[in-house]
Amino acid sequence: MSYEKRPYILFGGDYNPDQWDERTIAQDMKYFREAHINTVILPVFSWASLEPSEGQYEFGRLDHILDVLEENRLHYILATPTSAQPAWMSRKYPEVLPVDIAGRKRTHGMRVFFCVNSEKYRERAAAVAARMAERYGGRKGLSGWHIANEYGTSCYCDTCQRRFREWVRERYGTIEEVNTRWHTSFWGRTLTSFEEIMLPTELNDDYRFYPAVELDYQRFKTDSTIECFENEYRIVKAASPKLPVFTNISGYLKKLDQFAMVPHMDVAGWDNYPGPRDPRSLPALKHDIMRAAKDGESYYVAEQSPAQQNWQPYNKLKRPGELRRLAYQGLAHGSDSSLYFQMRQSVAGQEKLHGAIISRVGSDTTRTFREAAQLGSELEKLGARFVGGRTAAEVGLLFDWDSWRAAELCSGPTKDLDYLEDVRRFYEPFYIRNVPVDILKSSASFDRYRIIVAPLLYMMKGDAAERLERFVRDGGTLVTTYMSGYADENDRCVFGACPGPLRRVTGVWVEETDALYPDECNALRWTDGDSPASYPCDLLCDLVHLDGARAIAVYEKDFYAGMPAVTEHAWGDGKAYYVATRPSAEFLSFFAGRLLASAGVRPVLASSGQLEITRRDREGVSTWFVISFDEAEGYVELGGEDFRNLLTGETLRGRTAVAPGDVLVLGRDAPAERKI
Ligand code: GLA
Ligand code: ZN
C-alpha cells in the first residue's frame, strides 16, 4: 500500500458546510485564503443528507461545495460519511444499532453508533462509498480519502456473538484447543461446543470476566473494525489509487489495536487532544506510537482543537502560542499535517462550545484565527521540505496493545495499573533529554538500537524474548520492569517465576509482588558507586532474587528492605537491567542519564531549558525542530556550523537563545521552494 506523499504540509481540517448558507461559505473561503489553509476534510457527518432515503442519493450540494473549494484552489480529503448512519436506516434496519455490554439495544442519535459486524451497515456503507468514489474519485481537488470517524464502538449483539464464535473457531480450530488456550479447566468453564462461547458481558466489580476471553474479544473487535474499514477502503482506493486512504484514530488509543489496524491504511491519521494538564511527554509519546504504526513512516495528525475543547471537565483556553507549539510538536515527531476540528464553529449541537479556527464571532481578528493564520503562513514557507521525512533513533521502546490490555485486565496485584501512564514515565527521561525514541512493535527489528526499554512487557509474543536476548548478547542495553514476562499470547502465566522468558537475560527471578496503597510509598537506595541516594517508589514492589545479576539499588523499607529494587546483569557484550518497582521521575532521569552515557547516545542537540528538539531527515536534507515549552528563555547549542532559521531566514550558529514558548525550524541549506 503506497501513495504519493503530498508535496506540502496539510493544513486545515474538518469542514461541515452543511450547516452554512452561501454567504457564510463565501466568507469561509476568504478566511481560508487568509489563513493559508490548503486542505479541508468533508463531509464527515453528511450521510443523512447525501442519502435521504435508501438508494436515493443527492450529491448536488456537495458537488457545488467541491466546485467552490476548487475555485478557491483548496484541496480536500473526502470522508465517507459512514460514522453516523441516517435515522431512516436505524429505523428500517434496527440490526445496524449496537447492543451495549448490559444488553441494551441502543437507540438512534449518536455517532459511531453502529455494529461493525452488521451486514446491512456494511452493505449501505459500501454503497455510499461507491457512489462517492465513482462521482469524485478523479476530481482535481481530491487529495485523499478519510473513512468514517474514530472507530471504536463495542457491540454485543447477536451478530457479534455469532461472528465472535466464528472468529474463535478460525483462530483456534477445535474446541479442545480453545479449552487449552483459555485454560477453561479453571472455574469449571470447559466448553463442549463453539455454540457455548459467550461474549464477555459479565463485567462487575467483584470479578472480571475471564480475562483470556475478554482479550480475544478485544482482538475480535479490532479485526471486525478492520473489515469494516476495508469494506470502504477497497472501493475508494480503486477509484483513486495514488491517494492516501486512512481513518482518524481516536487519541484515546486503547479502543483498538492500532498496530494491527494501521497496516491496513495507507497512512496513520490520529486525533491529538492533549488535556491542559497532560505532561508534554504524553502527546509526544502518542506521536511516536503513530510513527511506529507503519514502522517509522510519517503520518497525519487528522484532528486537533485550535482552541478550547468542550468535552473536558474544565475546558481551558489554549494559551497564546499553544496552537503553534502543539502543531510543531506533531511535525517534529513525524507528522506531515496539522489538521483541526473544525474550520467553523457550529451554532448548535453537542459541540457548539468546542473551539474552531473561525469562531462563532465570525471574524478573522480573533486570537485563534490570527495564531492559525500565522502558523499557516509558516507551514507554507516550509513547503515539502520534511514531508515524508524520518527520524533516526538509537533508543527503542517496546509498546504492545496486548500487554496493555492483558495487564490491565488482571485482577490484582493493583487496580491502579495504568499501562500507558507507566510507559510514559519510562519514555519521559529520554524525551526530556531530546534523545529520539522509536516506539517498537514486539515484532520490530532491534538491530539499529543501542538501548531498548521494555516497560511492563506483560505479554511475551512470538520470538521477542529470544531476540531481546540476542540484542543484549550483541552489546545492547535492555531495561525491563515489574509486570514483565508474565504471560503468553492467551494470558496464561509462565510456569515458573517472572520475568519468565526474560529470566536468563535479566539474571533475576521474582518471588512475589507487593501492591502499595495510593498513599503509600517505599524508597530505593542507589548502591552502585560513591553517591548513595534515595528515591521514592510506589505502585508495585517485586521481591527479586539475584540469579547472575547484581543489585544496583535496594528497597529501604518494609520487610523486604535490602532486597534488590534495580538490578544489572552483564550478558554477552551487553547489559540487562530489571527495575522491580515504579520509581520517581527523579530516579528515572538519573538512571536514563547513566544508561545514555554508557551507551554513548547523545541528544539531537545540546540545550538548556524546557526545549523539545528533534530532527527529521528526507533525501539527505535534515530539518531540526526546537520547541520551547518553557516560561523562561532557553538556549540550544548549534556548534560551529551555520544553521538557517527556516521561518525567518536568519543565519544562526553557536549558543542560540530560544524565547519562551517560541519555535525554531532549522536547516543547513537554502529553504525549499513552495510547491503546491
Ligand atoms: C473527535 C471527533 C470530532 C470532534 C472532536 C471534538 O475527535 O472525531 O468529530 O467531535 O472529537 O474534539
Ligand atoms: Zn454487533
XYZ file of C-alpha atoms and ligand atoms in Angstrom, residues 14 16 44-45 111-112 146 149-150 248-251 271-273 303-305 309-311 341-342 351 354, ligand 1:
38
model
C -12.848 19.246 9.203
C -19.004 20.926 7.786
C -17.712 13.507 7.694
C -21.260 13.517 9.041
C -22.466 8.863 16.017
C -20.097 5.908 15.762
C -10.911 9.545 5.100
C -14.654 8.707 12.020
C -12.924 7.467 15.161
C -8.765 9.125 12.054
C -7.724 7.232 15.157
C -9.130 8.413 18.467
C -6.473 9.890 20.746
C -6.641 12.888 16.659
C -4.451 14.724 19.120
C -6.354 16.307 22.005
C -7.548 16.474 14.191
C -6.532 18.862 16.925
C -8.508 21.509 18.657
C -12.443 21.850 23.801
C -15.879 21.296 25.276
C -15.736 17.743 26.481
C -11.539 20.001 14.207
C -13.137 22.178 12.953
C -20.072 20.663 20.133
C -15.986 23.486 21.043
C -13.335 13.890 17.903
C -14.171 13.754 16.639
C -14.582 15.064 16.050
C -14.970 16.046 17.123
C -13.805 16.222 18.060
C -14.048 17.268 19.115
O -12.010 13.773 17.716
O -13.569 12.965 15.655
O -15.656 14.836 15.161
O -16.075 15.569 17.812
O -13.563 14.999 18.703
O -12.960 17.415 19.973
